Every structure is written in C-alpha cells, then in structure tokens.
Amino acid sequence: MSTHTSPGTATPSASAEQEDIVSELSPVPACLAHAIADRTAPAAASEPRPQLSAREVEVLLAWILGETKGEVCRTLFIAPGTVNTHLARIREKYRAAGRPAPTKAALLARALQDGYLSLDDI
C-alpha cells in the first residue's frame, strides 16, 4: 500500500509555504517534493543566518539558475577565480554557522531558507 500523496495535497504538519513549494514541484513525485519542501522551509529563528554580501547573493543566484561558472563570469564580468572565491566564501559562512552547504542543491536550500532567494527568483 502506497503512502504517497499527490503534489499539493496538504499534510497535517505542512505549512502553507511548504505546500506552495510542493505545488511548484508538481512534476516531481510527491514524496520527493515534500522532502524538498521540508529542507527549504524557512530557518528557525534560533538557527544562525550568515550575512552574505549583495555580490555573493548575485553570484549565487546566477550559478543556481543553472549557469556554468564560465557563464557566470561572462554575465557578471568577473574572473573564474572570483566566482570560485565567492562560492567558497558562501560555503565557509554556512559552515561557520553550523549549517554546511557542500553542494549546489544544499546552497539553494540554505539560500531559500534564509530569504536570500525566493521561488520567484528561480
């Protein structure tokens, strides 16, 4: 017997924002969509929110949107080393806050949780 729910179907513990995320991910299987929504829920007030610079957020958004690091360089008129430095500093800030984000997906989740990016941005 399957315990899946269809995308957008409310669960007792899901918030309205999480349900919005699930509905945005409708092509994704419901169990996976709910897992993503749980991981992108806003960070609790007790969780430290690293302070990212405007340029770090700009680089992160360009990279998250699926651009390669080379495309980020051309779009933002910065060197490849600069892109890597910004991403390394962002990861270090999250690691120092006790919320490591070693992958692109983890960085996306953290940025959504902390309000640096919204679903409208992506």
Coordinates of N, CA and C in Angstrom, one line a residue:
M1 N 0.8 -1.2 0.0 CA 0.0 0.0 0.0 C 0.9 1.2 0.0
S2 N 0.6 2.1 -0.9 CA 1.4 3.4 -1.0 C 0.9 4.4 -0.1
T3 N 1.9 5.2 0.5 CA 1.5 6.3 1.3 C 1.8 7.6 0.7
H4 N 1.9 7.6 -0.6 CA 2.2 8.9 -1.4 C 0.9 9.7 -1.4
T5 N 1.2 11.0 -1.4 CA 0.1 12.0 -1.6 C 0.4 12.7 -2.9
S6 N -0.6 13.2 -3.6 CA -0.4 13.9 -4.8 C 0.2 15.2 -4.5
P7 N 1.0 15.8 -5.5 CA 1.6 17.1 -5.2 C 0.5 18.1 -4.9
G8 N 0.8 18.9 -3.9 CA -0.1 20.0 -3.5 C -1.1 19.5 -2.5
T9 N -1.1 18.2 -2.1 CA -2.1 17.7 -1.1 C -1.5 18.0 0.2
A10 N -2.3 18.6 1.1 CA -1.8 19.1 2.4 C -1.6 17.9 3.3
T11 N -0.6 18.0 4.1 CA -0.3 17.0 5.2 C -0.5 17.8 6.5
P12 N -0.8 17.1 7.6 CA -1.1 17.8 8.8 C 0.0 18.7 9.3
S13 N 1.3 18.4 9.0 CA 2.4 19.2 9.5 C 2.9 20.2 8.5
A14 N 2.4 20.2 7.3 CA 3.0 21.0 6.3 C 2.4 22.4 6.4
S15 N 3.3 23.4 6.3 CA 2.9 24.8 6.3 C 2.4 25.2 4.9
A16 N 1.7 26.3 4.8 CA 1.2 26.8 3.5 C 2.4 27.1 2.6
E17 N 3.5 27.6 3.1 CA 4.7 27.9 2.2 C 5.2 26.6 1.7
Q18 N 5.3 25.6 2.5 CA 5.8 24.3 2.1 C 4.9 23.7 1.0
E19 N 3.6 23.9 1.2 CA 2.7 23.4 0.2 C 2.8 24.1 -1.2
D20 N 3.1 25.4 -1.1 CA 3.4 26.2 -2.3 C 4.6 25.6 -3.0
I21 N 5.6 25.3 -2.3 CA 6.8 24.7 -2.9 C 6.5 23.4 -3.5
V22 N 5.7 22.6 -2.8 CA 5.3 21.3 -3.4 C 4.5 21.4 -4.7
S23 N 3.6 22.4 -4.7 CA 2.9 22.6 -5.9 C 3.8 23.1 -7.1
E24 N 4.8 23.9 -6.8 CA 5.7 24.3 -7.8 C 6.5 23.1 -8.4
L25 N 6.7 22.1 -7.6 CA 7.4 20.9 -8.0 C 6.5 19.8 -8.4
S26 N 5.4 20.1 -9.0 CA 4.4 19.1 -9.3 C 4.9 18.0 -10.2
P27 N 5.8 18.2 -11.1 CA 6.3 17.1 -11.9 C 7.1 16.1 -11.1
V28 N 7.6 16.5 -9.9 CA 8.4 15.7 -9.1 C 7.4 14.8 -8.3
P29 N 7.8 13.5 -8.1 CA 7.0 12.6 -7.2 C 6.7 13.3 -5.9
A30 N 5.5 13.1 -5.4 CA 5.0 13.7 -4.2 C 6.0 13.5 -3.0
C31 N 6.5 12.3 -2.8 CA 7.3 12.0 -1.6 C 8.6 12.9 -1.7
L32 N 9.2 13.0 -2.9 CA 10.4 13.8 -3.1 C 10.0 15.3 -3.0
A33 N 8.9 15.7 -3.5 CA 8.5 17.1 -3.4 C 8.4 17.6 -2.0
H34 N 7.8 16.7 -1.1 CA 7.6 17.0 0.3 C 9.0 17.1 1.0
A35 N 9.9 16.2 0.6 CA 11.2 16.2 1.2 C 12.0 17.5 0.9
I36 N 11.8 17.9 -0.4 CA 12.5 19.2 -0.8 C 11.8 20.4 0.0
A37 N 10.5 20.4 0.1 CA 9.8 21.4 0.8 C 10.3 21.5 2.2
D38 N 10.4 20.3 2.9 CA 10.9 20.3 4.3 C 12.3 20.9 4.4
R39 N 13.1 20.7 3.4 CA 14.5 21.2 3.5 C 14.6 22.6 3.1
T40 N 13.6 23.2 2.5 CA 13.7 24.6 2.1 C 12.8 25.4 3.0
A41 N 12.2 24.8 4.0 CA 11.4 25.6 4.9 C 12.2 26.7 5.5
P42 N 11.7 27.9 5.9 CA 12.5 28.9 6.5 C 13.2 28.4 7.7
A43 N 14.4 28.9 7.9 CA 15.2 28.5 9.0 C 14.6 29.0 10.3
A44 N 14.7 28.2 11.3 CA 14.2 28.6 12.6 C 14.9 29.9 13.1
A45 N 14.3 30.7 13.9 CA 14.9 31.9 14.4 C 16.2 31.6 15.2
S46 N 16.3 30.4 15.8 CA 17.4 30.0 16.6 C 18.6 29.6 15.7
E47 N 18.4 29.3 14.4 CA 19.5 29.0 13.5 C 20.2 30.2 13.0
P48 N 21.5 30.2 13.1 CA 22.2 31.4 12.7 C 22.1 31.6 11.1
R49 N 21.9 32.8 10.7 CA 21.8 33.2 9.3 C 23.1 33.9 8.9
P50 N 23.9 33.3 8.1 CA 25.2 34.0 7.7 C 24.8 35.3 6.9
Q51 N 25.6 36.3 7.1 CA 25.4 37.5 6.3 C 26.2 37.4 5.0
L52 N 25.5 37.3 3.9 CA 26.1 37.3 2.6 C 26.0 38.7 2.0
S53 N 27.1 39.0 1.3 CA 27.1 40.3 0.6 C 26.2 40.3 -0.6
A54 N 25.8 41.5 -1.1 CA 25.0 41.6 -2.2 C 25.6 40.9 -3.4
R55 N 26.9 41.0 -3.6 CA 27.6 40.4 -4.7 C 27.6 38.9 -4.5
E56 N 27.8 38.4 -3.3 CA 27.7 36.9 -3.1 C 26.4 36.4 -3.5
V57 N 25.3 37.1 -3.1 CA 24.0 36.7 -3.5 C 23.8 36.7 -5.0
E58 N 24.3 37.7 -5.6 CA 24.2 37.9 -7.1 C 24.9 36.7 -7.8
V59 N 26.1 36.3 -7.3 CA 26.9 35.2 -7.9 C 26.1 33.9 -7.6
L60 N 25.7 33.7 -6.4 CA 24.9 32.5 -6.1 C 23.7 32.4 -6.9
L61 N 22.9 33.4 -7.1 CA 21.7 33.3 -7.9 C 22.0 33.0 -9.4
A62 N 23.1 33.6 -9.9 CA 23.4 33.3 -11.3 C 23.9 31.9 -11.5
W63 N 24.6 31.4 -10.5 CA 25.0 30.0 -10.6 C 23.9 29.0 -10.3
I64 N 23.0 29.3 -9.4 CA 21.9 28.4 -9.1 C 20.9 28.3 -10.3
L65 N 20.8 29.4 -11.0 CA 19.9 29.4 -12.2 C 20.4 28.5 -13.3
G66 N 21.4 27.7 -13.0 CA 21.8 26.7 -14.0 C 23.0 27.1 -14.8
E67 N 23.4 28.3 -14.7 CA 24.6 28.7 -15.5 C 25.8 28.0 -15.0
T68 N 26.7 27.8 -15.9 CA 28.0 27.3 -15.5 C 28.8 28.4 -14.9
K69 N 29.9 28.1 -14.3 CA 30.7 29.1 -13.7 C 31.3 30.0 -14.8
G70 N 31.6 29.5 -15.9 CA 32.0 30.3 -17.1 C 31.0 31.3 -17.5
E71 N 29.7 30.9 -17.5 CA 28.7 31.8 -17.9 C 28.5 32.9 -16.9
V72 N 28.6 32.5 -15.6 CA 28.6 33.5 -14.5 C 29.6 34.5 -14.7
C73 N 30.8 34.1 -15.1 CA 32.0 35.0 -15.3 C 31.6 36.0 -16.4
R74 N 31.1 35.5 -17.5 CA 30.7 36.4 -18.6 C 29.5 37.3 -18.3
T75 N 28.5 36.8 -17.6 CA 27.4 37.6 -17.3 C 27.7 38.7 -16.3
L76 N 28.5 38.4 -15.3 CA 28.8 39.4 -14.2 C 30.1 40.1 -14.5
F77 N 30.8 39.8 -15.6 CA 32.1 40.4 -15.9 C 33.1 40.2 -14.8
I78 N 33.3 39.0 -14.3 CA 34.3 38.6 -13.3 C 35.1 37.4 -13.7
A79 N 36.2 37.3 -13.1 CA 37.1 36.2 -13.5 C 36.7 34.9 -12.8
P80 N 37.1 33.7 -13.4 CA 36.7 32.4 -12.9 C 37.1 32.3 -11.4
G81 N 38.3 32.8 -11.1 CA 38.7 32.7 -9.7 C 37.8 33.5 -8.8
T82 N 37.3 34.6 -9.2 CA 36.4 35.4 -8.4 C 35.1 34.6 -8.1
V83 N 34.6 33.9 -9.1 CA 33.3 33.1 -8.9 C 33.6 32.1 -7.9
N84 N 34.7 31.4 -8.1 CA 35.1 30.3 -7.1 C 35.3 30.9 -5.7
T85 N 35.9 32.0 -5.6 CA 36.1 32.7 -4.3 C 34.8 33.0 -3.6
H86 N 33.9 33.6 -4.4 CA 32.6 33.9 -3.8 C 31.9 32.7 -3.3
L87 N 31.8 31.6 -4.1 CA 31.1 30.4 -3.7 C 31.8 29.8 -2.5
A88 N 33.1 29.8 -2.5 CA 33.9 29.2 -1.4 C 33.6 30.0 -0.1
R89 N 33.5 31.4 -0.2 CA 33.2 32.2 1.0 C 31.8 31.9 1.5
I90 N 30.8 31.8 0.5 CA 29.5 31.5 0.9 C 29.4 30.2 1.7
R91 N 30.1 29.2 1.1 CA 30.1 27.8 1.8 C 30.7 27.9 3.2
E92 N 31.8 28.7 3.3 CA 32.5 28.8 4.5 C 31.6 29.5 5.6
K93 N 30.9 30.6 5.1 CA 30.0 31.2 6.1 C 28.9 30.3 6.6
Y94 N 28.3 29.5 5.7 CA 27.4 28.5 6.2 C 28.0 27.4 7.1
R95 N 29.2 27.0 6.7 CA 29.9 26.0 7.6 C 30.1 26.6 9.0
A96 N 30.6 27.8 9.0 CA 30.9 28.5 10.3 C 29.6 28.7 11.1
A97 N 28.5 28.8 10.5 CA 27.2 29.0 11.2 C 26.6 27.6 11.6
G98 N 27.4 26.6 11.3 CA 26.9 25.2 11.7 C 25.9 24.7 10.8
R99 N 25.8 25.2 9.6 CA 24.8 24.8 8.6 C 25.5 24.6 7.2
P100 N 26.4 23.5 7.1 CA 27.2 23.3 5.9 C 26.3 23.2 4.7
A101 N 26.8 23.6 3.6 CA 26.2 23.5 2.3 C 27.2 23.1 1.2
P102 N 27.6 21.9 1.2 CA 28.7 21.5 0.3 C 28.3 21.3 -1.1
T103 N 27.0 21.2 -1.5 CA 26.6 21.0 -2.8 C 25.8 22.2 -3.3
K104 N 25.6 22.2 -4.6 CA 24.7 23.3 -5.2 C 23.3 23.2 -4.7
A105 N 22.8 22.0 -4.6 CA 21.4 21.8 -4.0 C 21.3 22.3 -2.6
A106 N 22.4 22.0 -1.8 CA 22.4 22.5 -0.4 C 22.4 24.0 -0.3
L107 N 23.2 24.6 -1.2 CA 23.3 26.1 -1.2 C 22.0 26.7 -1.6
L108 N 21.3 26.1 -2.6 CA 19.9 26.5 -2.9 C 19.0 26.4 -1.8
A109 N 19.0 25.3 -1.1 CA 18.1 25.1 0.1 C 18.4 26.2 1.2
R110 N 19.7 26.4 1.5 CA 20.0 27.4 2.5 C 19.6 28.8 2.1
A111 N 19.9 29.1 0.9 CA 19.5 30.5 0.4 C 18.0 30.7 0.4
L112 N 17.2 29.7 0.1 CA 15.8 29.8 0.2 C 15.4 29.9 1.7
Q113 N 15.9 29.1 2.6 CA 15.6 29.1 4.0 C 15.9 30.5 4.6
D114 N 17.0 31.1 4.2 CA 17.4 32.3 4.8 C 16.9 33.6 4.1
G115 N 16.1 33.4 3.0 CA 15.5 34.5 2.4 C 16.4 35.2 1.4
Y116 N 17.5 34.7 1.1 CA 18.4 35.3 0.1 C 17.9 35.1 -1.3
L117 N 17.1 34.0 -1.5 CA 16.5 33.8 -2.8 C 15.0 33.4 -2.5
S118 N 14.2 33.6 -3.5 CA 12.8 33.2 -3.3 C 12.5 32.2 -4.5
L119 N 11.3 31.6 -4.4 CA 10.9 30.7 -5.5 C 10.7 31.5 -6.8
D120 N 10.4 32.8 -6.7 CA 10.2 33.7 -7.8 C 11.5 33.9 -8.5
D121 N 12.6 33.9 -7.8 CA 14.0 34.1 -8.4 C 14.4 32.9 -9.2
I122 N 13.9 31.8 -8.9 CA 14.4 30.6 -9.6 C 13.3 30.1 -10.5

